Amino acid sequence: MSSSTSLAKRLLLGRPFRSDKLQHTLLPKRIALPVFASDALSSVAYAPDEILLTLSIAGASAYLFSPWITLAVAVVMVTVVASYRQNVHAYPSGGGDYEVATVNLGPKFGVAVASALLVDYILTVAVSVSSGVTNLGSVIPFVAEHKLLIALAAVSLLTALNLRGLRESGTAFAIPTYAFILVILAMIATGLIRVFVLGQDIQAPSAGLQIHAEEEHLSSFAFVFLLLRTFSSGCAALTGVEAISNGVPAFKAPKSKNAATTLMLLGGLAITMLVGIVLLARATGLQFVEDTSQIISGPPDYVQKTVVAQLGEAVFGNGILLVLVGAVTALILFLAANTAFNGFPVLGSILAQDRYLPRQLHTRGDRLAFSNGILFLAVAAMVLIVAFDAEVTRLIQLYIVGVFVSFTLSQAGMIRHWNRLLRTQRDPARRRQMIRSRAINTFGMALTGAVLIVVLITKFLLGAWIAIAAMIGIYVLMLGIRKHYVRVAEELQPTEERPVLPSRNHAIVLVSKVHMPTLRALAYAQATRPDTLTAVTVNVDDKDTRKIQAEWERRQIPVPLTVVDSPYREITKPIIDFVKGTRRDSPRDVVTVFVPEYVVGRWWENILHNQSALRIKGRLLFEPGVMVTSVPWQLRSSQDRDLDRFDRGLVHAPARGPRTRPAPPAPAPAPQEEKTQ
């Protein structure tokens, strides 16, 4: 890594943390709530929009059902929170739904849950950031005009914050999350008091509009289907609940108790805000449609604002408080993606440890965060945002399928978990507690399973099939990765037989010119004391080859120089053929190829040097019985770079003298050819 890249990394991420500092990154409940619950809390900013938007298909009269649908969503929320409180106590290691399904239902069910969660985490980032941009665009027209670019910039900023480490990102997100909670609760309380206590008539900006139904005459079956579709869209409010069960290891002790308390706080706040916003929307006559062409009376230049923005204007008017409502709503939606940025890397690390994902996702970065997982999530979310042009209504159709798959399978796993414990538990008090927990998980499985069926039926053709296809693809990919790692481990398993030592070692030094790197490679090759030593050059140009031979003789280098002809001016293939021929004479022999290489200090110098060496090494790695040794030669630019870094205090003082090169060791006499036995 160049010095400029290293400096930029330090400025962006900060100084690296020692591994023994990991305990200092653990979170208290007051920080864990905004870190892990921001997704579920922020969903109150777009779940009401989706409820009202879907009901508008049947006309404004269908808004009458919005409180009942919201109540149904609240019941599901209470059930899921109660179920996951059992999970965090039973499985505090951080595996969450994946661990529960794997232990109790089997590895393939665990992989199915993991694939669903990975897709849902990616969609969480895409939906939350896109919704944040939309809400901010309701009060700042510039944002609406550059929605896509601002969404991508927001993901990039979140990535940088999370790469700095869990505690720092949690602190950064705590203030806006709590500000959002206070502002929304204050707006709901003020609005409901003005309407129901003081009797004031406050109207949303869209209250006076007239809209027509997209479908004027709905049959009973079609209307029920519409209500179910509305309910499935409103269930987006449940996303993010499972993140706490995946993040239990990040809590301070007692981990399970703190995680369960945070879950309860999350559920209470999310339900209060969701129900309050929908009730206030009904009280103020708020209307929200998917297509503004449904509006048949209203200002000609009418621009539809989000539900939260309209309620803020109705309650607080067009002043600083309205700006505050828009600002904190946009902030919480941007930061809601942080739930995924904390959950996805941890789950990816666990899957990598179990060999279902590349091992690079298992290790922590400089700041004790799972950097590779964070970067992978950011790139995948950006691809989705670009593909769907940051449109929340289009992205929401892909949403929540994965999370309800994991909800249902997790609860099924918990039922088997309690059944297994009940078979051996004899203490009456403990048995009653387990039976109660099993009943909660049984009800949770039944309810989330029913919601999953509703979601699949109502959203499949609207885009849910894309999420399902992605889950299947990731499921197959993870099984393939696991199969590869198992096969490699079996192949590398040591046997009882002792390895057969090679009978002889033949050394070959590649020569392009007679210069200092070549002389150093020759000296090093001689120091290894091989049985035979040969220098090889490829005759691409007769004039250059004669110069090499003349210089070889002039210096009286005591190593034979072999010239390999190349009528088609190739370099790699003649060398490979020569190496193969050397080993073919005796299969028990090994061939060591010494490759002189330049060490450069500037990135662009790599383009000008070492390309032939890289191609040759890449081919030789596939040859059995062939060892490849790089012999580096540091150019002055590499030494200058190290000294410059020392001057800036980035590295310790170089352990060398002045900027002069020592002469290479004189070549020793060539070893005698071993007599044939």
XYZ file of C-alpha atoms in Angstrom, residues 24-672:
649
model
C -14.103 -1.399 25.011
C -16.341 -1.403 21.915
C -19.228 -3.117 23.757
C -22.430 -1.083 23.958
C -24.630 -0.026 26.883
C -28.411 -0.074 26.326
C -28.612 3.669 25.688
C -26.240 3.305 22.710
C -27.424 -0.166 21.636
C -30.977 1.121 21.123
C -30.100 3.580 18.325
C -27.482 1.216 16.865
C -29.693 -1.866 16.527
C -33.216 -0.441 16.640
C -32.974 2.499 14.253
C -34.358 0.391 11.375
C -37.518 -0.682 13.188
C -38.014 2.814 14.627
C -37.494 4.555 11.316
C -39.986 2.328 9.513
C -42.754 4.478 11.010
C -41.654 7.104 8.478
C -42.553 4.957 5.447
C -44.859 2.173 6.677
C -47.829 4.613 7.060
C -47.111 5.907 3.542
C -47.382 2.380 2.143
C -50.588 1.659 4.087
C -52.376 4.780 2.842
C -50.903 4.533 -0.644
C -52.179 0.979 -1.140
C -55.633 1.785 0.269
C -55.946 4.734 -2.129
C -56.384 2.231 -4.965
C -59.958 1.781 -3.713
C -60.474 5.527 -3.159
C -60.416 7.836 -0.128
C -63.223 5.920 1.588
C -60.855 2.958 2.057
C -58.741 5.052 4.446
C -61.325 4.102 7.064
C -59.564 0.726 7.363
C -56.099 2.188 8.012
C -56.342 2.146 11.866
C -57.464 -1.501 11.855
C -54.664 -2.559 9.536
C -52.192 -0.674 11.726
C -53.586 -2.449 14.775
C -53.018 -5.802 13.049
C -49.426 -4.804 12.302
C -48.998 -3.821 15.971
C -50.213 -7.262 17.082
C -47.615 -8.904 14.837
C -44.965 -6.559 16.257
C -45.826 -7.468 19.851
C -45.726 -11.161 18.986
C -42.364 -10.946 17.217
C -40.779 -8.913 20.031
C -42.043 -11.370 22.655
C -40.735 -14.303 20.577
C -37.303 -12.794 20.082
C -36.956 -12.088 23.788
C -36.928 -15.877 24.156
C -34.298 -16.151 21.405
C -31.782 -13.768 22.954
C -31.919 -15.591 26.278
C -31.555 -19.046 24.712
C -28.897 -18.135 22.104
C -26.790 -15.156 23.242
C -23.789 -15.939 21.013
C -24.931 -13.643 18.184
C -25.935 -16.256 15.615
C -29.564 -15.176 15.914
C -32.023 -16.849 13.553
C -29.199 -18.605 11.708
C -27.914 -20.314 14.836
C -31.411 -21.234 16.053
C -32.359 -22.826 12.721
C -29.009 -24.578 12.291
C -28.936 -26.130 15.770
C -32.574 -27.198 15.898
C -33.662 -27.743 12.276
C -30.401 -28.632 10.553
C -27.648 -26.880 8.547
C -29.693 -26.486 5.352
C -32.467 -24.668 7.200
C -29.797 -22.455 8.765
C -28.415 -21.610 5.338
C -31.953 -20.814 4.126
C -32.419 -18.398 7.030
C -29.009 -16.847 6.422
C -29.705 -16.274 2.725
C -33.014 -14.595 3.593
C -31.370 -12.349 6.184
C -28.506 -11.341 3.887
C -30.973 -10.245 1.191
C -33.108 -8.411 3.723
C -30.117 -6.553 5.181
C -29.169 -5.316 1.714
C -32.743 -4.205 1.062
C -32.842 -2.480 4.455
C -30.008 -0.192 3.401
C -31.534 0.494 -0.016
C -35.065 1.171 1.293
C -34.030 3.232 4.316
C -31.646 5.487 2.423
C -34.071 5.937 -0.504
C -36.879 6.820 1.896
C -34.615 9.267 3.706
C -33.828 11.057 0.460
C -37.548 11.176 -0.410
C -38.462 12.690 2.976
C -35.651 15.217 2.776
C -36.780 16.083 -0.746
C -40.202 16.984 0.662
C -38.674 20.041 2.371
C -35.600 20.660 0.166
C -36.345 20.637 -3.603
C -32.634 20.337 -4.485
C -32.533 16.910 -2.830
C -35.544 15.723 -4.821
C -33.849 16.798 -8.054
C -30.649 14.835 -7.259
C -32.197 11.942 -5.366
C -29.995 9.156 -6.735
C -26.653 10.893 -6.193
C -27.540 11.931 -2.642
C -28.661 8.382 -1.817
C -25.314 6.988 -3.003
C -23.441 9.648 -1.037
C -25.420 8.739 2.097
C -24.474 5.052 1.755
C -20.828 6.042 1.316
C -20.914 8.180 4.461
C -22.548 5.406 6.478
C -19.887 2.998 5.261
C -17.094 5.301 6.424
C -18.699 5.795 9.837
C -19.106 2.067 10.387
C -15.564 1.329 9.245
C -14.361 3.513 12.113
C -15.754 1.028 14.618
C -18.964 0.049 16.374
C -18.814 2.344 19.414
C -17.975 5.464 17.405
C -20.750 4.815 14.885
C -23.197 4.121 17.723
C -22.355 7.422 19.409
C -22.731 9.258 16.113
C -26.189 7.741 15.565
C -27.524 8.102 19.115
C -28.282 11.842 18.987
C -30.335 11.886 15.740
C -32.179 8.690 16.718
C -33.276 10.083 20.063
C -34.079 13.417 18.415
C -36.369 11.610 15.955
C -38.149 9.776 18.775
C -38.741 12.986 20.739
C -39.848 15.057 17.733
C -42.269 12.408 16.375
C -43.778 11.722 19.796
C -44.130 15.475 20.381
C -45.827 15.899 16.982
C -48.242 13.031 17.654
C -49.064 14.213 21.180
C -49.542 17.845 20.097
C -51.730 16.896 17.153
C -53.958 14.461 19.047
C -54.364 16.891 21.978
C -55.327 19.719 19.619
C -57.899 17.518 17.869
C -59.403 15.388 20.638
C -58.827 17.522 23.773
C -58.946 21.122 22.549
C -61.377 20.357 19.708
C -59.366 22.240 17.115
C -59.890 21.518 13.422
C -56.439 20.959 11.947
C -56.182 19.820 8.355
C -53.371 18.128 6.456
C -52.308 19.862 3.201
C -53.980 17.064 1.211
C -57.231 17.034 3.206
C -59.163 19.122 0.672
C -58.164 17.091 -2.364
C -60.508 14.784 -4.187
C -59.113 11.516 -5.496
C -60.685 8.835 -7.613
C -60.137 5.153 -7.191
C -57.820 3.396 -9.615
C -60.368 0.596 -9.574
C -63.884 1.963 -9.182
C -65.721 -1.284 -8.515
C -63.905 -3.903 -6.511
C -65.502 -7.250 -5.815
C -65.540 -8.521 -2.253
C -62.645 -10.878 -3.003
C -60.630 -8.116 -4.681
C -61.214 -5.742 -1.773
C -60.116 -8.365 0.761
C -57.020 -8.987 -1.366
C -56.337 -5.230 -1.328
C -56.601 -5.158 2.474
C -54.195 -8.082 2.721
C -51.767 -6.322 0.374
C -52.033 -3.193 2.526
C -51.326 -5.257 5.633
C -48.262 -6.854 3.995
C -46.921 -3.404 3.056
C -47.485 -2.156 6.602
C -45.522 -5.116 7.964
C -42.397 -3.360 6.697
C -42.492 -1.827 10.177
C -41.210 -5.139 11.559
C -37.921 -5.159 9.702
C -34.900 -4.761 11.935
C -36.330 -6.535 14.985
C -34.131 -9.570 14.311
C -30.946 -7.461 14.262
C -30.800 -7.371 18.061
C -30.687 -11.180 18.274
C -27.729 -11.107 15.860
C -25.989 -8.392 17.844
C -26.193 -9.757 21.400
C -22.359 -10.097 21.657
C -22.046 -6.332 21.141
C -23.997 -5.560 24.342
C -22.390 -4.993 27.704
C -22.951 -7.634 30.389
C -25.447 -9.005 31.229
C -25.765 -9.367 27.458
C -29.016 -11.341 27.155
C -30.859 -9.219 29.699
C -29.760 -5.948 28.088
C -30.677 -7.233 24.623
C -34.140 -8.333 25.819
C -34.729 -4.946 27.464
C -33.680 -3.147 24.286
C -36.110 -5.326 22.300
C -38.967 -4.342 24.607
C -38.103 -0.646 24.306
C -37.912 -0.968 20.533
C -41.320 -2.619 20.296
C -43.007 -0.103 22.570
C -41.620 2.934 20.784
C -42.241 1.588 17.256
C -45.861 0.618 17.975
C -46.608 3.924 19.709
C -45.263 6.006 16.837
C -46.814 3.867 14.067
C -50.295 3.847 15.602
C -50.029 7.528 16.528
C -49.086 8.619 13.004
C -51.930 6.657 11.371
C -54.508 7.968 13.891
C -53.292 11.527 13.380
C -53.470 11.062 9.614
C -57.132 10.019 9.923
C -57.880 12.919 12.267
C -56.379 15.493 9.882
C -57.970 14.046 6.719
C -54.570 13.253 5.193
C -54.601 11.604 1.755
C -51.674 9.876 0.071
C -51.705 8.315 -3.394
C -49.228 6.375 -5.499
C -49.979 8.315 -8.680
C -50.861 12.014 -8.420
C -53.030 11.617 -11.536
C -55.618 10.158 -9.132
C -56.120 13.699 -7.781
C -59.062 15.239 -9.628
C -59.274 18.531 -7.695
C -56.498 20.561 -6.176
C -53.799 23.106 -7.017
C -52.347 22.579 -10.515
C -48.790 22.691 -9.137
C -49.534 20.312 -6.227
C -46.531 18.264 -5.109
C -47.299 15.343 -2.819
C -45.265 15.292 0.383
C -44.675 12.288 2.593
C -47.112 11.455 5.395
C -44.751 12.653 8.142
C -44.050 15.911 6.292
C -47.788 16.591 5.849
C -48.496 15.889 9.507
C -45.637 18.139 10.568
C -47.074 20.988 8.471
C -50.575 20.376 9.848
C -49.457 20.349 13.483
C -46.599 22.880 13.519
C -47.248 24.999 10.411
C -44.612 26.190 7.953
C -41.880 27.120 10.383
C -38.719 25.945 12.011
C -40.496 23.006 13.655
C -41.562 21.662 10.261
C -37.957 21.842 9.087
C -36.939 20.016 12.254
C -39.484 17.243 11.564
C -38.168 16.809 8.012
C -34.540 16.897 9.120
C -34.786 14.317 11.921
C -36.968 12.043 9.773
C -34.439 12.093 6.949
C -31.600 11.526 9.409
C -33.216 8.526 11.088
C -33.970 6.981 7.717
C -30.381 7.414 6.593
C -29.153 5.990 9.871
C -31.675 3.142 9.882
C -29.368 1.459 7.439
C -26.945 1.243 10.348
C -28.955 -1.710 11.672
C -27.943 -3.626 8.575
C -24.371 -2.316 8.757
C -24.137 -3.841 12.239
C -26.081 -7.044 11.563
C -24.851 -8.044 8.102
C -21.091 -8.112 8.899
C -21.610 -10.100 12.112
C -23.782 -12.666 10.339
C -21.299 -12.776 7.453
C -18.482 -13.446 9.906
C -20.375 -16.336 11.486
C -21.182 -17.807 8.069
C -17.549 -17.447 7.012
C -16.427 -19.216 10.177
C -18.794 -22.053 9.282
C -17.281 -22.025 5.764
C -20.434 -20.898 3.946
C -18.894 -17.584 2.855
C -15.309 -16.565 1.950
C -13.006 -16.526 4.971
C -12.162 -12.850 4.349
C -15.549 -11.937 5.869
C -14.586 -13.544 9.183
C -11.678 -11.288 10.142
C -11.911 -7.866 11.768
C -10.286 -4.797 10.263
C -8.011 -2.175 11.804
C -10.832 -0.698 13.889
C -12.157 -4.071 15.122
C -15.088 -3.876 12.689
C -15.796 -6.525 10.057
C -14.585 -4.245 7.285
C -15.014 -6.639 4.356
C -18.628 -7.343 5.283
C -19.352 -3.628 5.599
C -17.886 -2.916 2.169
C -19.736 -5.819 0.535
C -23.056 -4.624 1.989
C -22.445 -1.060 0.813
C -21.672 -2.102 -2.765
C -24.711 -4.420 -2.977
C -27.041 -1.715 -1.616
C -25.676 0.852 -4.073
C -26.365 -1.526 -6.967
C -30.000 -1.861 -5.832
C -30.415 1.887 -5.383
C -29.152 2.538 -8.891
C -31.217 -0.301 -10.397
C -34.473 1.006 -8.852
C -33.596 4.708 -9.134
C -33.975 5.135 -5.338
C -37.778 4.699 -5.591
C -39.147 3.478 -2.260
C -42.442 2.206 -3.674
C -40.592 -0.061 -6.140
C -38.073 -1.288 -3.572
C -40.692 -1.959 -0.885
C -42.220 -4.727 -3.023
C -38.992 -6.730 -2.624
C -38.906 -6.033 1.072
C -39.873 -8.089 4.160
C -40.047 -11.443 2.321
C -36.659 -12.437 3.712
C -37.316 -11.224 7.223
C -40.541 -13.223 7.556
C -38.832 -16.337 6.212
C -36.275 -15.978 9.012
C -38.997 -15.137 11.579
C -40.954 -18.297 10.784
C -38.032 -20.729 10.625
C -36.509 -19.234 13.760
C -39.697 -19.753 15.757
C -39.983 -23.316 14.471
C -36.433 -23.909 15.671
C -37.212 -22.448 19.088
C -40.173 -24.836 19.490
C -37.833 -27.788 18.924
C -35.340 -26.189 21.311
C -37.896 -26.091 24.143
C -39.151 -29.597 23.348
C -35.615 -30.950 23.652
C -35.041 -29.229 26.998
C -38.419 -30.319 28.388
C -37.513 -33.966 27.815
C -34.719 -33.711 30.401
C -35.911 -30.935 32.723
C -37.427 -32.089 36.013
C -37.694 -28.848 37.986
C -41.407 -27.791 37.972
C -40.660 -24.051 37.992
C -38.241 -24.348 35.088
C -40.682 -26.554 33.170
C -43.488 -23.984 33.567
C -41.164 -21.267 32.292
C -40.148 -23.395 29.294
C -43.754 -24.283 28.482
C -44.674 -20.590 28.565
C -41.738 -19.749 26.279
C -42.712 -22.560 23.903
C -46.280 -21.232 23.744
C -45.008 -17.760 22.850
C -42.782 -19.158 20.091
C -45.603 -21.406 18.799
C -47.964 -18.460 18.474
C -45.154 -16.457 16.888
C -44.488 -19.167 14.289
C -48.166 -19.438 13.398
C -48.611 -15.693 13.039
C -45.391 -14.941 11.128
C -46.017 -17.971 8.887
C -49.453 -16.615 8.036
C -47.993 -13.165 7.316
C -45.333 -14.769 5.095
C -48.039 -16.472 3.028
C -49.924 -13.185 2.701
C -46.744 -11.372 1.635
C -45.888 -14.006 -0.975
C -49.408 -13.997 -2.430
C -49.884 -10.226 -2.531
C -46.383 -9.139 -3.535
C -44.988 -11.949 -5.689
C -45.773 -10.399 -9.076
C -45.036 -6.872 -7.810
C -41.358 -7.670 -7.254
C -41.116 -10.140 -4.377
C -40.036 -12.794 -6.889
C -36.749 -10.905 -7.294
C -35.990 -11.233 -3.585
C -36.952 -14.922 -3.663
C -34.693 -15.545 -6.656
C -31.838 -13.761 -4.868
C -32.332 -15.898 -1.763
C -32.261 -19.083 -3.819
C -29.117 -17.921 -5.626
C -27.323 -17.063 -2.371
C -28.473 -20.369 -0.833
C -26.972 -22.371 -3.715
C -23.817 -20.254 -3.671
C -23.253 -20.774 0.064
C -23.685 -24.525 -0.261
C -21.172 -24.496 -3.116
C -18.656 -22.508 -1.044
C -19.086 -24.913 1.856
C -18.578 -27.904 -0.453
C -15.379 -26.339 -1.811
C -13.918 -25.656 1.642
C -14.748 -29.189 2.817
C -13.151 -30.707 -0.271
C -9.991 -28.617 0.150
C -9.753 -29.482 3.861
C -10.019 -33.190 3.089
C -7.409 -32.911 0.363
C -4.976 -31.110 2.683
C -5.503 -33.444 5.632
C -2.110 -34.943 6.588
C -1.774 -38.712 6.240
C 0.134 -41.219 8.322
C 2.713 -41.645 5.566
C 5.834 -39.522 5.843
C 6.382 -37.208 2.858
C 8.905 -38.503 0.316
C 11.940 -36.270 0.117
C 12.976 -35.136 -3.380
C 16.052 -36.907 -4.731
C 17.586 -33.723 -6.164
C 16.932 -29.991 -6.462
C 17.554 -28.340 -9.814
C 17.814 -24.531 -9.700
C 16.993 -22.288 -12.663
C 17.641 -18.532 -12.663
C 15.724 -16.511 -15.238
C 17.845 -13.931 -17.052
C 16.533 -11.006 -19.086
C 19.701 -8.892 -18.837
C 23.023 -9.070 -17.037
C 22.286 -6.482 -14.362
C 22.203 -6.198 -10.575
C 18.893 -8.080 -10.029
C 20.202 -10.998 -12.097
C 23.501 -11.116 -10.177
C 21.651 -11.077 -6.842
C 19.344 -13.898 -7.982
C 22.394 -15.937 -9.054
C 24.125 -15.361 -5.713
C 21.007 -16.324 -3.754
C 20.443 -19.424 -5.864
C 24.036 -20.528 -5.239
C 23.601 -19.939 -1.497
C 20.789 -22.524 -1.434
C 23.325 -25.133 -2.647
C 21.185 -26.892 -5.279
C 22.324 -30.069 -6.993
C 22.411 -28.305 -10.359
C 22.238 -24.615 -11.272
C 21.417 -23.202 -14.684
C 20.741 -19.685 -15.945
C 18.135 -19.456 -18.697
C 17.413 -16.665 -21.165
C 14.943 -16.664 -24.047
C 16.184 -15.694 -27.505
C 13.588 -13.228 -28.702
C 16.071 -10.921 -30.445
C 19.413 -12.291 -31.725
C 21.251 -9.011 -31.129
C 20.134 -8.763 -27.493
C 20.939 -12.418 -26.870
C 24.492 -12.020 -28.203
C 24.972 -9.034 -25.874
C 23.882 -11.128 -22.891
C 26.233 -13.963 -23.877
C 29.169 -11.559 -24.383
C 28.597 -9.876 -21.018
C 28.260 -13.300 -19.380
C 31.643 -14.354 -20.723
C 33.283 -11.011 -19.930
C 32.263 -11.261 -16.272
C 33.297 -14.923 -16.182
C 30.153 -15.913 -14.319
C 30.707 -19.537 -13.215
C 27.118 -20.623 -14.005
C 26.188 -22.126 -17.381
C 23.877 -19.925 -19.459
C 21.283 -21.757 -21.517
C 19.656 -19.947 -24.439
C 16.154 -21.129 -25.345
C 15.004 -20.260 -28.852
C 11.598 -18.646 -29.376
C 10.736 -18.417 -33.083
C 7.367 -16.809 -32.276
C 8.921 -14.259 -29.872
C 7.129 -15.670 -26.830
C 8.781 -15.619 -23.425
C 6.486 -17.566 -21.108
C 5.915 -20.781 -23.090
C 9.613 -21.543 -23.856
C 10.464 -21.169 -20.156
C 7.560 -23.427 -19.107
C 8.648 -26.053 -21.658
C 12.254 -25.888 -20.414
C 11.158 -26.333 -16.783
C 8.905 -29.251 -17.723
C 11.750 -30.899 -19.613
C 14.100 -30.511 -16.643
C 11.700 -32.270 -14.285
C 10.611 -34.878 -16.806
C 14.072 -36.450 -16.689
C 13.480 -37.462 -13.051
C 9.935 -37.145 -11.585
C 11.253 -37.361 -8.007
C 13.367 -34.248 -8.548
C 12.165 -30.723 -7.781
C 12.890 -27.628 -9.822
C 13.330 -24.245 -8.118
C 12.909 -21.262 -10.425
C 14.437 -17.980 -9.188
C 12.723 -14.913 -10.657
C 14.422 -11.493 -10.274
C 11.814 -8.777 -9.591
C 11.870 -5.020 -9.102
C 10.412 -3.453 -5.931
C 9.036 -0.051 -6.886
C 7.735 2.800 -4.773
C 5.084 4.273 -7.062
C 1.900 2.579 -8.261
C 2.453 3.489 -11.913
C 5.893 1.871 -11.917
C 4.256 -1.522 -11.433
C 2.713 -1.090 -14.872
C 6.166 -0.611 -16.422
C 7.927 -3.478 -14.643
C 7.451 -7.112 -13.583
C 4.698 -7.975 -16.065
C 6.642 -10.845 -17.674
C 7.635 -12.135 -14.233
C 3.993 -12.173 -13.106
C 2.898 -14.136 -16.174
C 5.705 -16.670 -15.753
C 5.002 -17.159 -12.035
C 1.293 -17.530 -12.697
C 1.963 -20.386 -15.149
C 4.619 -22.083 -13.025
C 2.302 -22.301 -10.008
C 0.280 -24.952 -11.842
C 3.314 -27.146 -12.546
C 3.774 -30.046 -10.067
C 7.177 -30.345 -8.448
C 8.132 -26.741 -9.312
C 8.975 -24.154 -6.645
C 8.968 -20.445 -7.517
C 11.162 -18.005 -5.588
C 11.005 -14.242 -6.113
C 14.308 -12.411 -5.576
C 13.469 -8.724 -4.966
C 15.648 -5.806 -5.981
C 14.621 -2.479 -4.393
C 14.728 0.438 -6.795
C 15.598 3.853 -5.417
C 11.920 4.927 -5.554
C 11.015 2.251 -2.995
C 13.774 3.437 -0.639
C 12.722 7.052 -1.124
C 9.161 6.147 -0.234
C 10.183 4.501 3.043
C 12.403 7.436 3.984
C 9.621 9.900 3.140
C 7.205 7.937 5.331
C 9.768 8.030 8.144
C 10.082 11.804 7.764
C 6.286 12.064 8.201
C 6.387 9.818 11.261
C 4.369 7.047 9.587
C 7.007 4.329 10.072
C 9.971 3.664 12.321
C 13.471 4.619 11.274
C 14.728 2.385 8.442
C 17.338 -0.082 9.569
C 19.854 0.755 6.859
C 22.636 3.193 6.136
C 22.811 5.950 3.544
C 21.083 5.698 0.181
C 23.802 3.632 -1.427
C 23.500 0.093 -2.628
C 25.930 -2.532 -1.368
C 27.593 -4.548 -4.042
C 25.990 -7.962 -4.535
C 27.920 -10.907 -3.165
C 30.374 -12.344 -5.609
C 29.066 -15.487 -7.299
C 30.484 -18.608 -5.710
C 31.870 -21.419 -7.818
C 29.160 -23.500 -9.416
C 28.414 -26.753 -7.589
C 29.724 -29.925 -9.109
